[in-house]
mmCIF file of C-alpha atoms in Angstrom:
data_model
loop_
_atom_site.group_PDB
_atom_site.id
_atom_site.type_symbol
_atom_site.label_atom_id
_atom_site.label_comp_id
_atom_site.label_asym_id
_atom_site.label_seq_id
_atom_site.Cartn_x
_atom_site.Cartn_y
_atom_site.Cartn_z
ATOM 1 C CA MET S 1 -1.444 -15.210 -10.116
ATOM 2 C CA ARG S 2 -2.994 -12.161 -8.118
ATOM 3 C CA LEU S 3 -2.125 -9.030 -8.821
ATOM 4 C CA THR S 4 -2.031 -5.915 -6.117
ATOM 5 C CA GLU S 5 -1.332 -1.994 -6.681
ATOM 6 C CA VAL S 6 0.636 -0.351 -4.287
ATOM 7 C CA LEU S 7 -0.528 -2.682 -0.961
ATOM 8 C CA VAL S 8 1.883 -0.521 1.606
ATOM 9 C CA PRO S 9 1.867 -1.827 4.993
ATOM 10 C CA SER S 10 4.685 0.945 5.116
ATOM 11 C CA LEU S 11 5.887 3.590 3.267
ATOM 12 C CA TYR S 12 8.353 6.316 3.419
ATOM 13 C CA LEU S 13 9.075 8.877 1.023
ATOM 14 C CA ILE S 14 13.337 8.859 1.550
ATOM 15 C CA VAL S 15 15.315 12.020 0.408
ATOM 16 C CA GLY S 16 19.034 11.574 0.707
ATOM 17 C CA CYS S 17 20.660 14.940 1.995
ATOM 18 C CA ALA S 18 24.281 15.776 1.695
ATOM 19 C CA ALA S 19 23.756 18.586 4.206
ATOM 20 C CA VAL S 20 23.073 15.761 6.855
ATOM 21 C CA SER S 21 23.970 12.320 8.038
ATOM 22 C CA TYR S 22 20.887 10.769 8.053
ATOM 23 C CA PRO S 23 17.583 11.254 5.332
ATOM 24 C CA LEU S 24 14.859 13.731 5.322
ATOM 25 C CA SER S 25 11.835 10.973 5.709
ATOM 26 C CA VAL S 26 8.178 11.666 5.157
ATOM 27 C CA ASN S 27 5.908 8.351 6.658
ATOM 28 C CA LEU S 28 2.824 7.893 4.325
ATOM 29 C CA GLY S 29 1.401 5.543 6.608
ATOM 30 C CA SER S 30 -0.719 8.031 8.360
ATOM 31 C CA SER S 31 -2.454 9.271 5.662
ATOM 32 C CA SER S 32 -5.619 9.020 4.238
ATOM 33 C CA TRP S 33 -5.842 5.608 2.189
ATOM 34 C CA THR S 34 -8.592 3.892 0.338
ATOM 35 C CA VAL S 35 -8.393 0.373 -0.926
ATOM 36 C CA GLN S 36 -10.320 -0.726 -4.037
ATOM 37 C CA ASN S 37 -11.030 -3.958 -5.929
ATOM 38 C CA SER S 38 -10.769 -4.353 -9.846
ATOM 39 C CA ASN S 39 -14.081 -3.577 -10.651
ATOM 40 C CA GLY S 40 -14.324 -0.567 -8.423
ATOM 41 C CA SER S 41 -17.930 -1.903 -6.855
ATOM 42 C CA ILE S 42 -16.133 -2.128 -3.536
ATOM 43 C CA ARG S 43 -13.975 1.384 -2.135
ATOM 44 C CA VAL S 44 -13.526 2.022 1.490
ATOM 45 C CA GLY S 45 -11.023 3.724 3.691
ATOM 46 C CA ALA S 46 -8.022 1.425 4.789
ATOM 47 C CA THR S 47 -5.347 1.637 7.316
ATOM 48 C CA VAL S 48 -1.660 1.277 6.073
ATOM 49 C CA PRO S 49 0.299 -0.432 7.657
ATOM 50 C CA GLY S 50 -2.547 -3.197 7.551
ATOM 51 C CA GLY S 51 -4.241 -5.633 5.648
ATOM 52 C CA ILE S 52 -7.468 -6.263 3.054
ATOM 53 C CA TYR S 53 -9.454 -8.378 5.695
ATOM 54 C CA THR S 54 -8.829 -6.058 8.391
ATOM 55 C CA ASP S 55 -9.866 -3.357 6.067
ATOM 56 C CA LEU S 56 -12.795 -4.983 5.037
ATOM 57 C CA ARG S 57 -13.709 -6.238 8.289
ATOM 58 C CA THR S 58 -13.951 -2.165 9.511
ATOM 59 C CA ALA S 59 -16.068 -1.168 6.967
ATOM 60 C CA ASN S 60 -18.595 -4.140 7.086
ATOM 61 C CA ILE S 61 -18.044 -5.680 3.928
ATOM 62 C CA LEU S 62 -17.001 -8.322 6.141
ATOM 63 C CA THR S 63 -19.678 -9.292 8.904
ATOM 64 C CA GLU S 64 -17.779 -11.880 10.537
ATOM 65 C CA ASP S 65 -14.055 -13.061 11.232
ATOM 66 C CA ILE S 66 -12.189 -14.909 8.308
ATOM 67 C CA PHE S 67 -11.120 -17.268 11.265
ATOM 68 C CA TYR S 68 -14.906 -17.960 12.458
ATOM 69 C CA ARG S 69 -16.224 -21.575 10.902
ATOM 70 C CA PHE S 70 -15.799 -21.862 7.700
ATOM 71 C CA ASN S 71 -15.246 -18.009 6.366
ATOM 72 C CA ASP S 72 -11.943 -18.690 4.884
ATOM 73 C CA ILE S 73 -13.935 -19.971 1.753
ATOM 74 C CA ASP S 74 -16.766 -17.591 2.542
ATOM 75 C CA TYR S 75 -14.156 -15.198 1.990
ATOM 76 C CA ARG S 76 -11.728 -16.607 -0.443
ATOM 77 C CA TRP S 77 -13.218 -14.077 -3.316
ATOM 78 C CA VAL S 78 -11.312 -11.388 -1.148
ATOM 79 C CA ALA S 79 -8.236 -13.021 -2.370
ATOM 80 C CA ARG S 80 -9.277 -13.777 -5.835
ATOM 81 C CA ASP S 81 -9.719 -9.876 -6.659
ATOM 82 C CA ASN S 82 -7.451 -7.416 -7.714
ATOM 83 C CA TRP S 83 -6.840 -4.641 -4.659
ATOM 84 C CA THR S 84 -5.420 -1.100 -4.992
ATOM 85 C CA TYR S 85 -4.513 1.006 -2.351
ATOM 86 C CA SER S 86 -4.060 4.477 -3.417
ATOM 87 C CA THR S 87 -3.306 8.221 -1.299
ATOM 88 C CA SER S 88 -2.854 11.198 -2.245
ATOM 89 C CA PHE S 89 0.223 13.600 -0.835
ATOM 90 C CA ASP S 90 2.296 16.621 -1.135
ATOM 91 C CA VAL S 91 6.236 16.772 -0.639
ATOM 92 C CA GLU S 92 8.093 19.927 0.494
ATOM 93 C CA PRO S 93 9.303 21.765 -2.612
ATOM 94 C CA GLN S 94 12.889 21.489 -1.291
ATOM 95 C CA LEU S 95 12.572 17.646 -1.520
ATOM 96 C CA LEU S 96 11.867 18.332 -5.444
ATOM 97 C CA THR S 97 15.677 20.163 -5.542
ATOM 98 C CA LYS S 98 17.352 17.006 -4.403
ATOM 99 C CA ASP S 99 19.190 14.643 -6.612
ATOM 100 C CA LYS S 100 17.543 11.452 -5.542
ATOM 101 C CA VAL S 101 14.431 10.884 -4.395
ATOM 102 C CA TYR S 102 13.388 7.563 -3.249
ATOM 103 C CA LEU S 103 10.350 5.581 -2.166
ATOM 104 C CA GLU S 104 10.613 2.960 0.156
ATOM 105 C CA PHE S 105 8.148 -0.035 0.758
ATOM 106 C CA GLU S 106 8.294 -2.213 3.661
ATOM 107 C CA GLY S 107 5.784 -5.191 3.627
ATOM 108 C CA LEU S 108 4.147 -4.518 0.221
ATOM 109 C CA ASP S 109 2.199 -7.587 -0.797
ATOM 110 C CA THR S 110 3.792 -10.408 -2.909
ATOM 111 C CA VAL S 111 3.289 -9.659 -6.350
ATOM 112 C CA THR S 112 2.439 -5.848 -6.410
ATOM 113 C CA ARG S 113 2.797 -2.975 -9.251
ATOM 114 C CA VAL S 114 3.635 0.801 -7.720
ATOM 115 C CA LEU S 115 2.280 3.679 -9.394
ATOM 116 C CA LEU S 116 3.247 7.317 -8.721
ATOM 117 C CA ASN S 117 1.448 9.726 -10.401
ATOM 118 C CA SER S 118 -0.032 6.798 -12.123
ATOM 119 C CA GLN S 119 3.655 6.176 -14.133
ATOM 120 C CA LEU S 120 4.575 2.190 -13.264
ATOM 121 C CA LEU S 121 7.665 2.649 -10.842
ATOM 122 C CA GLY S 122 7.759 -1.112 -10.477
ATOM 123 C CA GLU S 123 6.912 -4.468 -9.823
ATOM 124 C CA THR S 124 7.438 -6.581 -6.722
ATOM 125 C CA LYS S 125 7.588 -10.424 -6.306
ATOM 126 C CA ASP S 126 8.701 -11.063 -2.493
ATOM 127 C CA MET S 127 7.054 -9.596 0.645
ATOM 128 C CA PHE S 128 9.748 -9.954 2.663
ATOM 129 C CA ILE S 129 12.131 -7.878 1.404
ATOM 130 C CA LEU S 130 12.723 -3.884 1.600
ATOM 131 C CA TYR S 131 11.891 -1.924 -2.470
ATOM 132 C CA ARG S 132 13.641 0.920 -2.722
#
């Protein structure tokens, strides 16, 4: 089984605000993301939302398209490794005064562990549902 930590195609910091009818949100998709394999030998810039094959192709780790000739076999090592997407972000002080603050994930990889400040927030097992 492949485990991916924080593969986040779309990540939002959601804060419930009683004073307004909509939540205050911060889209982390435009943050500066990196992706790293399990032993740290590969660490490249990443695009979120996006995917590992595109990120490795952009970084010239993968030199040809995965769908060209036998690359689906040659690049199988990518699927067998564990990949960690990470970013840093700051929040406004007013967010820390709220009773509830949510991290909302759309389209996480099928099996993931989500960490914030090295604390496990949860694990996922289905790519096609919203996690909060």
